[in-house]
Amino acid sequence: MKKLASASAVLLATTAIAQADISRADPTVRLLFEDVGPTGTYGELSFGSINPKAGSNGVVPDPLASYAQPGFGILHRYSDQVSVALSYDTPFGADVSYPGFGAGGTPIGVPPFFIPSGGPFFGGYATVDTRQLTLMGRYEFGNGFSVHGGLRAMDVEGDIYTNVTADPTEFHRLAGTSEIGYGYLLGAAYERPEIALRVSLTYHSALEVDFDDASETPVSTFFGVATGPEGTADFSVEFPESWTLEFQSGIAADTLVFGSIHYEYWDGFNLSTDVGNYVNFTSDTTTYQVGLGRRLNENWSGSVSYTHRTRGTVPSDSSLSPTTGLNSIAVAAQYEMDAVTLSGGITYGIPGDQTVIAAAPVDFDDNEVIGVGLRIGFRF
């Protein structure tokens, strides 16, 4: 029965994809509960490829680009009570570029495009990448209860071009790389292995990163050239705190139900400099997941799951968020041979409709996302 736990968690492209926020992977402490090999160690490598789409019925071409989600993790059990794990992921990000911008989001020197009934629409672009290391530890009391905690370290690299002034034809470009920011996590879990029951609750603190001497330049959308000198900006961005409830339980022979609830405090998230406000979210989000796992034989198991993410503010808080909310279905399979486990999954989702207002409103109501994920785990 325990083998199903891994199948149910196959590198999920079912988390926040193409959302009103910039979450790309809901946090999980699954790694702490993996089986280990004879030396007490488990390691894994993972990779996901995500292809989102935001459509406006031909009024504005799709501004979203595909992206990758690499990751790794290693767990070592020092005793029956103490375990330590280290993981790498890319929890937040953005890759949005409206037509009228060239490679890398560079303005091409003419108005981006025109909406037949709405006048010019100036959207902008954003490329944001994050890298996070998490060090976690777990202590088991021996009666089914355990506690876990850890430290997180993350840095951010971003390039954003959008309107931050009252003039809709004057955008600013902000680009820079942050210092490393730190946060923590704390939680507890209860297990009954005989029925594959596990429930865990984890709190992730807010995590603040500082940008020093980021470049900031005013640019005209009509001519694609700077309208003022390049300046520098020092600012901080605080990524939100969150709570995650994860659960699983056997419900019949070789059959497992699993799921999670993830609440993230995005209301108040902003990116601001002395020039203006580049990003400002005003809605928290909750992600619900429920699924069913089934062991097919000694080697194969599979799962199917459904994910719902609540909608954010409509119209959008930013032209860099052309969708909000998500409904998706994921199908996963796992093959286990000796000390190696191969897992794979595919997700199809429909991000929610959104209205983006720049110089004119645009409705994005033809959205979809497809994600594939692979993971290989080793017990040694």
Short mmCIF file of C-alpha atoms in Angstrom, two decimals:
data_model
loop_
_atom_site.label_atom_id
_atom_site.label_comp_id
_atom_site.label_asym_id
_atom_site.label_seq_id
_atom_site.Cartn_x
_atom_site.Cartn_y
_atom_site.Cartn_z
CA MET A 1 0.00 0.00 0.00
CA LYS A 2 2.78 2.44 0.84
CA LYS A 3 4.09 2.33 -2.74
CA LEU A 4 0.98 4.18 -3.85
CA ALA A 5 2.06 7.27 -1.96
CA SER A 6 4.80 7.94 -4.49
CA ALA A 7 2.53 7.32 -7.48
CA SER A 8 0.01 9.79 -6.15
CA ALA A 9 2.60 12.54 -5.97
CA VAL A 10 4.16 12.23 -9.43
CA LEU A 11 5.91 15.50 -10.24
CA LEU A 12 2.74 17.41 -10.33
CA ALA A 13 2.21 19.90 -13.07
CA THR A 14 -1.17 20.21 -11.33
CA THR A 15 -0.09 23.07 -9.11
CA ALA A 16 -0.42 26.76 -9.80
CA ILE A 17 0.15 27.09 -13.53
CA ALA A 18 -0.72 30.30 -15.40
CA GLN A 19 -2.35 31.82 -12.34
CA ALA A 20 -3.27 35.24 -11.02
CA ASP A 21 -0.30 34.83 -8.74
CA ILE A 22 3.12 33.57 -9.79
CA SER A 23 3.12 30.23 -7.96
CA ARG A 24 4.49 27.36 -10.03
CA ALA A 25 4.71 24.60 -7.42
CA ASP A 26 2.77 24.27 -4.20
CA PRO A 27 5.11 23.32 -1.32
CA THR A 28 5.11 19.74 -0.05
CA VAL A 29 6.95 17.71 2.61
CA ARG A 30 6.44 14.43 0.71
CA LEU A 31 10.20 13.85 0.49
CA LEU A 32 10.43 13.36 4.27
CA PHE A 33 8.15 10.30 4.07
CA GLU A 34 9.80 8.39 1.21
CA ASP A 35 11.14 4.85 1.72
CA VAL A 36 14.94 4.57 1.95
CA GLY A 37 17.49 1.94 0.91
CA PRO A 38 19.94 -0.15 2.97
CA THR A 39 22.17 2.83 3.81
CA GLY A 40 19.12 4.84 4.89
CA THR A 41 19.12 7.10 1.83
CA TYR A 42 16.70 8.07 -0.93
CA GLY A 43 17.44 10.45 -3.83
CA GLU A 44 15.39 11.74 -6.75
CA LEU A 45 15.68 13.83 -9.91
CA SER A 46 12.65 15.41 -11.56
CA PHE A 47 11.75 17.50 -14.57
CA GLY A 48 8.52 19.11 -15.71
CA SER A 49 7.59 20.89 -18.93
CA ILE A 50 4.61 23.27 -18.84
CA ASN A 51 2.84 24.79 -21.84
CA PRO A 52 0.18 27.37 -20.85
CA LYS A 53 -2.05 29.34 -23.20
CA ALA A 54 -4.16 32.45 -22.68
CA GLY A 55 -6.49 33.23 -25.57
CA SER A 56 -8.63 36.30 -26.30
CA ASN A 57 -10.53 35.06 -29.39
CA GLY A 58 -8.03 36.61 -31.77
CA VAL A 59 -8.09 40.10 -30.25
CA VAL A 60 -4.68 39.65 -28.60
CA PRO A 61 -2.32 36.76 -29.42
CA ASP A 62 -1.33 34.37 -26.62
CA PRO A 63 1.14 36.16 -24.28
CA LEU A 64 2.17 33.10 -22.24
CA ALA A 65 5.31 31.04 -22.91
CA SER A 66 6.21 27.47 -21.94
CA TYR A 67 8.66 26.85 -19.10
CA ALA A 68 10.53 24.03 -17.36
CA GLN A 69 10.49 22.85 -13.74
CA PRO A 70 13.68 21.01 -12.74
CA GLY A 71 14.16 19.62 -9.25
CA PHE A 72 16.05 17.22 -7.04
CA GLY A 73 15.85 15.87 -3.50
CA ILE A 74 17.80 13.65 -1.13
CA LEU A 75 16.67 12.11 2.16
CA HIS A 76 18.70 10.34 4.83
CA ARG A 77 17.33 8.53 7.89
CA TYR A 78 19.86 8.68 10.71
CA SER A 79 17.72 6.57 13.03
CA ASP A 80 14.15 5.42 13.58
CA GLN A 81 13.42 8.90 14.91
CA VAL A 82 15.55 11.37 12.91
CA SER A 83 15.46 12.14 9.18
CA VAL A 84 17.00 15.01 7.18
CA ALA A 85 16.22 16.03 3.58
CA LEU A 86 17.51 18.58 1.09
CA SER A 87 15.52 19.65 -1.98
CA TYR A 88 15.75 22.09 -4.89
CA ASP A 89 12.83 23.59 -6.80
CA THR A 90 11.62 26.67 -8.67
CA PRO A 91 8.52 27.68 -6.69
CA PHE A 92 7.66 31.01 -8.36
CA GLY A 93 8.05 32.45 -11.82
CA ALA A 94 6.55 34.31 -14.75
CA ASP A 95 7.02 34.27 -18.51
CA VAL A 96 4.56 36.70 -20.11
CA SER A 97 5.15 38.74 -23.27
CA TYR A 98 2.52 40.59 -25.27
CA PRO A 99 2.95 41.03 -29.04
CA GLY A 100 4.88 44.10 -30.08
CA PHE A 101 8.00 42.99 -28.25
CA GLY A 102 10.93 41.19 -29.78
CA ALA A 103 13.20 38.47 -28.42
CA GLY A 104 13.64 38.81 -24.69
CA GLY A 105 10.71 41.23 -24.52
CA THR A 106 12.49 44.15 -26.21
CA PRO A 107 10.04 46.76 -27.62
CA ILE A 108 10.18 46.77 -31.42
CA GLY A 109 9.68 50.51 -31.90
CA VAL A 110 6.00 50.63 -32.90
CA PRO A 111 2.77 50.37 -30.94
CA PRO A 112 2.39 46.68 -29.98
CA PHE A 113 -0.96 46.19 -31.73
CA PHE A 114 -4.45 47.62 -31.91
CA ILE A 115 -7.78 46.37 -30.64
CA PRO A 116 -10.43 47.15 -33.29
CA SER A 117 -12.99 48.53 -30.83
CA GLY A 118 -10.75 49.46 -27.94
CA GLY A 119 -7.85 51.51 -29.22
CA PRO A 120 -4.22 50.65 -28.49
CA PHE A 121 -3.49 47.99 -25.88
CA PHE A 122 -0.10 48.14 -24.20
CA GLY A 123 0.63 44.99 -22.22
CA GLY A 124 4.33 44.65 -21.50
CA TYR A 125 6.30 41.58 -20.50
CA ALA A 126 7.75 39.83 -17.46
CA THR A 127 10.40 37.16 -17.06
CA VAL A 128 10.86 36.04 -13.45
CA ASP A 129 12.86 33.00 -12.32
CA THR A 130 13.42 31.69 -8.79
CA ARG A 131 15.76 29.08 -7.33
CA GLN A 132 15.12 27.58 -3.90
CA LEU A 133 16.94 25.16 -1.60
CA THR A 134 15.07 23.69 1.37
CA LEU A 135 16.72 21.85 4.26
CA MET A 136 14.17 19.87 6.31
CA GLY A 137 14.35 17.66 9.36
CA ARG A 138 11.81 15.29 10.94
CA TYR A 139 11.56 13.72 14.40
CA GLU A 140 9.24 10.73 15.00
CA PHE A 141 7.91 10.12 18.51
CA GLY A 142 7.16 6.44 17.88
CA ASN A 143 3.40 6.64 18.44
CA GLY A 144 2.45 7.75 14.91
CA PHE A 145 3.11 11.43 15.59
CA SER A 146 6.05 13.40 14.24
CA VAL A 147 7.18 17.00 13.85
CA HIS A 148 9.15 18.57 11.04
CA GLY A 149 10.80 21.87 10.27
CA GLY A 150 13.43 23.47 8.12
CA LEU A 151 15.03 26.45 6.43
CA ARG A 152 14.52 27.80 2.91
CA ALA A 153 16.93 29.88 0.84
CA MET A 154 15.81 31.52 -2.41
CA ASP A 155 17.00 34.07 -4.93
CA VAL A 156 15.10 35.78 -7.76
CA GLU A 157 16.07 37.07 -11.20
CA GLY A 158 13.59 39.26 -13.00
CA ASP A 159 13.02 41.54 -15.99
CA ILE A 160 9.68 43.40 -16.05
CA TYR A 161 8.39 45.95 -18.56
CA THR A 162 4.99 47.47 -17.79
CA ASN A 163 3.11 50.71 -17.14
CA VAL A 164 3.61 52.20 -13.67
CA THR A 165 2.54 55.81 -14.30
CA ALA A 166 -0.64 57.65 -15.25
CA ASP A 167 0.53 57.86 -18.88
CA PRO A 168 -0.54 54.59 -20.60
CA THR A 169 2.07 55.06 -23.35
CA GLU A 170 5.03 55.32 -20.96
CA PHE A 171 6.30 52.07 -19.52
CA HIS A 172 9.26 51.36 -17.27
CA ARG A 173 11.67 48.46 -17.52
CA LEU A 174 12.99 47.01 -14.24
CA ALA A 175 15.67 44.29 -14.25
CA GLY A 176 17.88 42.78 -11.59
CA THR A 177 18.97 39.81 -9.49
CA SER A 178 18.21 39.61 -5.79
CA GLU A 179 20.32 38.68 -2.81
CA ILE A 180 19.47 35.34 -1.20
CA GLY A 181 16.43 35.52 1.08
CA TYR A 182 15.59 33.11 3.90
CA GLY A 183 12.44 31.61 5.35
CA TYR A 184 11.41 28.60 7.40
CA LEU A 185 8.81 25.87 7.65
CA LEU A 186 7.23 24.12 10.64
CA GLY A 187 4.72 21.27 10.81
CA ALA A 188 3.45 18.04 12.31
CA ALA A 189 2.16 14.73 10.97
CA TYR A 190 0.27 11.63 12.07
CA GLU A 191 0.66 8.18 10.45
CA ARG A 192 -0.91 4.72 10.65
CA PRO A 193 1.11 2.60 8.21
CA GLU A 194 -1.20 -0.43 8.43
CA ILE A 195 -3.89 1.52 6.55
CA ALA A 196 -1.51 3.86 4.67
CA LEU A 197 -2.89 6.81 6.63
CA ARG A 198 -0.87 10.00 6.78
CA VAL A 199 -1.95 13.55 7.57
CA SER A 200 0.50 16.46 7.72
CA LEU A 201 0.05 20.18 8.30
CA THR A 202 2.89 22.55 7.38
CA TYR A 203 3.36 26.30 7.73
CA HIS A 204 5.73 28.09 5.34
CA SER A 205 6.84 31.53 6.48
CA ALA A 206 7.02 34.59 4.27
CA LEU A 207 10.34 34.97 2.46
CA GLU A 208 11.80 38.37 1.61
CA VAL A 209 14.45 39.01 -1.03
CA ASP A 210 16.36 42.29 -1.50
CA PHE A 211 17.32 43.84 -4.83
CA ASP A 212 20.26 46.26 -4.82
CA ASP A 213 21.09 48.48 -7.81
CA ALA A 214 18.46 47.00 -10.14
CA SER A 215 18.29 48.90 -13.44
CA GLU A 216 15.15 50.99 -14.06
CA THR A 217 14.50 52.81 -17.34
CA PRO A 218 11.46 54.72 -18.71
CA VAL A 219 10.55 53.60 -22.24
CA SER A 220 7.95 54.92 -24.69
CA THR A 221 5.66 52.28 -26.18
CA PHE A 222 5.28 54.35 -29.36
CA PHE A 223 8.98 54.48 -30.21
CA GLY A 224 10.48 51.68 -28.13
CA VAL A 225 13.27 53.95 -26.90
CA ALA A 226 14.22 55.26 -23.49
CA THR A 227 12.57 58.56 -22.61
CA GLY A 228 14.92 59.20 -19.71
CA PRO A 229 18.25 58.06 -18.30
CA GLU A 230 18.73 54.57 -16.88
CA GLY A 231 18.54 54.67 -13.10
CA THR A 232 19.00 52.22 -10.26
CA ALA A 233 16.52 51.01 -7.69
CA ASP A 234 16.84 49.32 -4.30
CA PHE A 235 13.74 47.47 -3.15
CA SER A 236 12.47 44.32 -1.44
CA VAL A 237 9.87 41.74 -2.44
CA GLU A 238 8.17 39.56 0.17
CA PHE A 239 6.83 36.23 -1.09
CA PRO A 240 3.79 35.14 0.92
CA GLU A 241 3.38 32.79 3.85
CA SER A 242 1.21 29.70 3.36
CA TRP A 243 -0.39 26.66 5.00
CA THR A 244 -0.52 23.19 3.45
CA LEU A 245 -2.60 20.22 4.61
CA GLU A 246 -1.62 16.93 2.92
CA PHE A 247 -3.41 13.63 3.48
CA GLN A 248 -3.70 10.07 2.22
CA SER A 249 -5.46 6.91 3.40
CA GLY A 250 -6.10 3.41 2.18
CA ILE A 251 -9.77 2.84 1.42
CA ALA A 252 -9.65 -0.72 0.02
CA ALA A 253 -7.12 -3.36 -0.92
CA ASP A 254 -4.38 -1.72 -3.03
CA THR A 255 -6.40 1.52 -3.27
CA LEU A 256 -5.51 4.91 -1.83
CA VAL A 257 -7.26 8.27 -1.63
CA PHE A 258 -5.06 11.36 -1.33
CA GLY A 259 -5.26 15.11 -1.52
CA SER A 260 -4.17 18.47 -0.19
CA ILE A 261 -5.37 21.97 0.67
CA HIS A 262 -2.92 24.82 0.16
CA TYR A 263 -3.71 28.39 1.29
CA GLU A 264 -1.39 31.20 0.19
CA TYR A 265 -1.56 34.81 1.42
CA TRP A 266 -1.09 36.70 -1.86
CA ASP A 267 -3.19 39.70 -0.81
CA GLY A 268 -0.71 42.54 -0.37
CA PHE A 269 2.07 41.03 -2.49
CA ASN A 270 3.68 43.87 -4.43
CA LEU A 271 6.76 44.95 -6.30
CA SER A 272 7.27 48.70 -5.90
CA THR A 273 10.04 51.22 -6.43
CA ASP A 274 10.16 55.00 -6.02
CA VAL A 275 8.87 55.26 -9.60
CA GLY A 276 5.69 53.24 -9.05
CA ASN A 277 4.04 49.88 -8.49
CA TYR A 278 4.92 47.15 -10.99
CA VAL A 279 2.91 44.32 -9.43
CA ASN A 280 0.22 44.38 -6.74
CA PHE A 281 -2.01 41.40 -5.91
CA THR A 282 -5.15 41.82 -3.81
CA SER A 283 -6.48 38.25 -3.41
CA ASP A 284 -5.34 35.20 -1.46
CA THR A 285 -5.58 31.83 -3.20
CA THR A 286 -6.56 28.33 -2.12
CA THR A 287 -5.68 25.17 -4.04
CA TYR A 288 -7.65 21.95 -3.47
CA GLN A 289 -6.51 18.58 -4.76
CA VAL A 290 -8.11 15.16 -4.47
CA GLY A 291 -7.09 11.92 -6.16
CA LEU A 292 -7.24 8.15 -6.21
CA GLY A 293 -4.24 5.81 -6.44
CA ARG A 294 -4.31 2.12 -7.34
CA ARG A 295 -1.61 -0.55 -7.17
CA LEU A 296 -1.97 -2.68 -10.30
CA ASN A 297 0.67 -5.35 -9.59
CA GLU A 298 4.06 -5.74 -7.88
CA ASN A 299 5.67 -3.23 -10.26
CA TRP A 300 3.00 -0.89 -11.55
CA SER A 301 0.71 1.63 -9.87
CA GLY A 302 -1.19 4.63 -11.10
CA SER A 303 -3.29 7.57 -10.01
CA VAL A 304 -5.72 10.19 -11.22
CA SER A 305 -6.30 13.52 -9.49
CA TYR A 306 -8.33 16.71 -9.78
CA THR A 307 -7.09 20.18 -8.79
CA HIS A 308 -9.09 23.37 -8.25
CA ARG A 309 -7.48 26.73 -7.55
CA THR A 310 -9.71 29.64 -6.53
CA ARG A 311 -10.01 32.72 -8.71
CA GLY A 312 -8.30 35.98 -7.86
CA THR A 313 -9.28 39.58 -8.50
CA VAL A 314 -11.13 40.34 -11.75
CA PRO A 315 -10.26 42.54 -13.63
CA SER A 316 -6.63 41.54 -13.21
CA ASP A 317 -4.37 43.36 -10.78
CA SER A 318 -1.75 43.45 -13.54
CA SER A 319 -1.56 43.05 -17.32
CA LEU A 320 1.12 40.45 -16.48
CA SER A 321 -1.62 38.11 -15.15
CA PRO A 322 -3.91 37.15 -18.09
CA THR A 323 -5.62 34.22 -16.28
CA THR A 324 -6.89 33.48 -12.78
CA GLY A 325 -7.89 30.22 -11.08
CA LEU A 326 -7.50 26.70 -12.44
CA ASN A 327 -9.32 23.40 -12.92
CA SER A 328 -7.16 20.47 -14.01
CA ILE A 329 -6.97 16.69 -14.26
CA ALA A 330 -3.73 14.73 -13.87
CA VAL A 331 -3.00 11.09 -14.72
CA ALA A 332 0.17 9.49 -13.35
CA ALA A 333 1.89 6.12 -13.49
CA GLN A 334 4.80 4.56 -11.61
CA TYR A 335 7.06 1.58 -12.27
CA GLU A 336 9.19 0.17 -9.46
CA MET A 337 12.08 -2.22 -9.97
CA ASP A 338 14.43 -3.13 -7.14
CA ALA A 339 15.83 0.13 -5.73
CA VAL A 340 14.72 2.36 -8.64
CA THR A 341 11.34 4.02 -9.14
CA LEU A 342 10.29 5.67 -12.41
CA SER A 343 7.29 8.01 -12.35
CA GLY A 344 5.54 10.06 -15.00
CA GLY A 345 2.40 12.11 -15.33
CA ILE A 346 0.44 14.37 -17.65
CA THR A 347 -1.91 17.20 -16.74
CA TYR A 348 -4.56 19.05 -18.70
CA GLY A 349 -6.00 22.18 -17.15
CA ILE A 350 -8.23 25.14 -17.89
CA PRO A 351 -7.07 28.38 -16.23
CA GLY A 352 -9.94 30.71 -15.40
CA ASP A 353 -11.12 33.66 -17.47
CA GLN A 354 -9.58 37.05 -16.79
CA THR A 355 -9.96 40.64 -17.96
CA VAL A 356 -6.77 42.63 -18.43
CA ILE A 357 -6.95 46.43 -18.55
CA ALA A 358 -3.99 48.33 -19.96
CA ALA A 359 -4.90 51.17 -22.33
CA ALA A 360 -8.04 49.15 -23.09
CA PRO A 361 -9.71 46.01 -21.65
CA VAL A 362 -9.12 42.56 -23.12
CA ASP A 363 -10.96 39.39 -22.08
CA PHE A 364 -8.88 36.20 -21.95
CA ASP A 365 -11.44 33.39 -22.02
CA ASP A 366 -9.87 30.68 -24.19
CA ASN A 367 -7.21 29.33 -21.84
CA GLU A 368 -5.57 25.95 -21.35
CA VAL A 369 -2.44 24.38 -19.93
CA ILE A 370 -0.70 21.06 -20.60
CA GLY A 371 2.04 19.75 -18.35
CA VAL A 372 4.18 16.62 -18.37
CA GLY A 373 6.46 15.47 -15.58
CA LEU A 374 9.06 12.75 -15.01
CA ARG A 375 10.81 11.63 -11.84
CA ILE A 376 13.37 8.96 -11.08
CA GLY A 377 14.00 7.91 -7.50
CA PHE A 378 16.83 5.81 -6.03
CA ARG A 379 16.94 4.00 -2.68
CA PHE A 380 20.43 3.20 -1.53
#
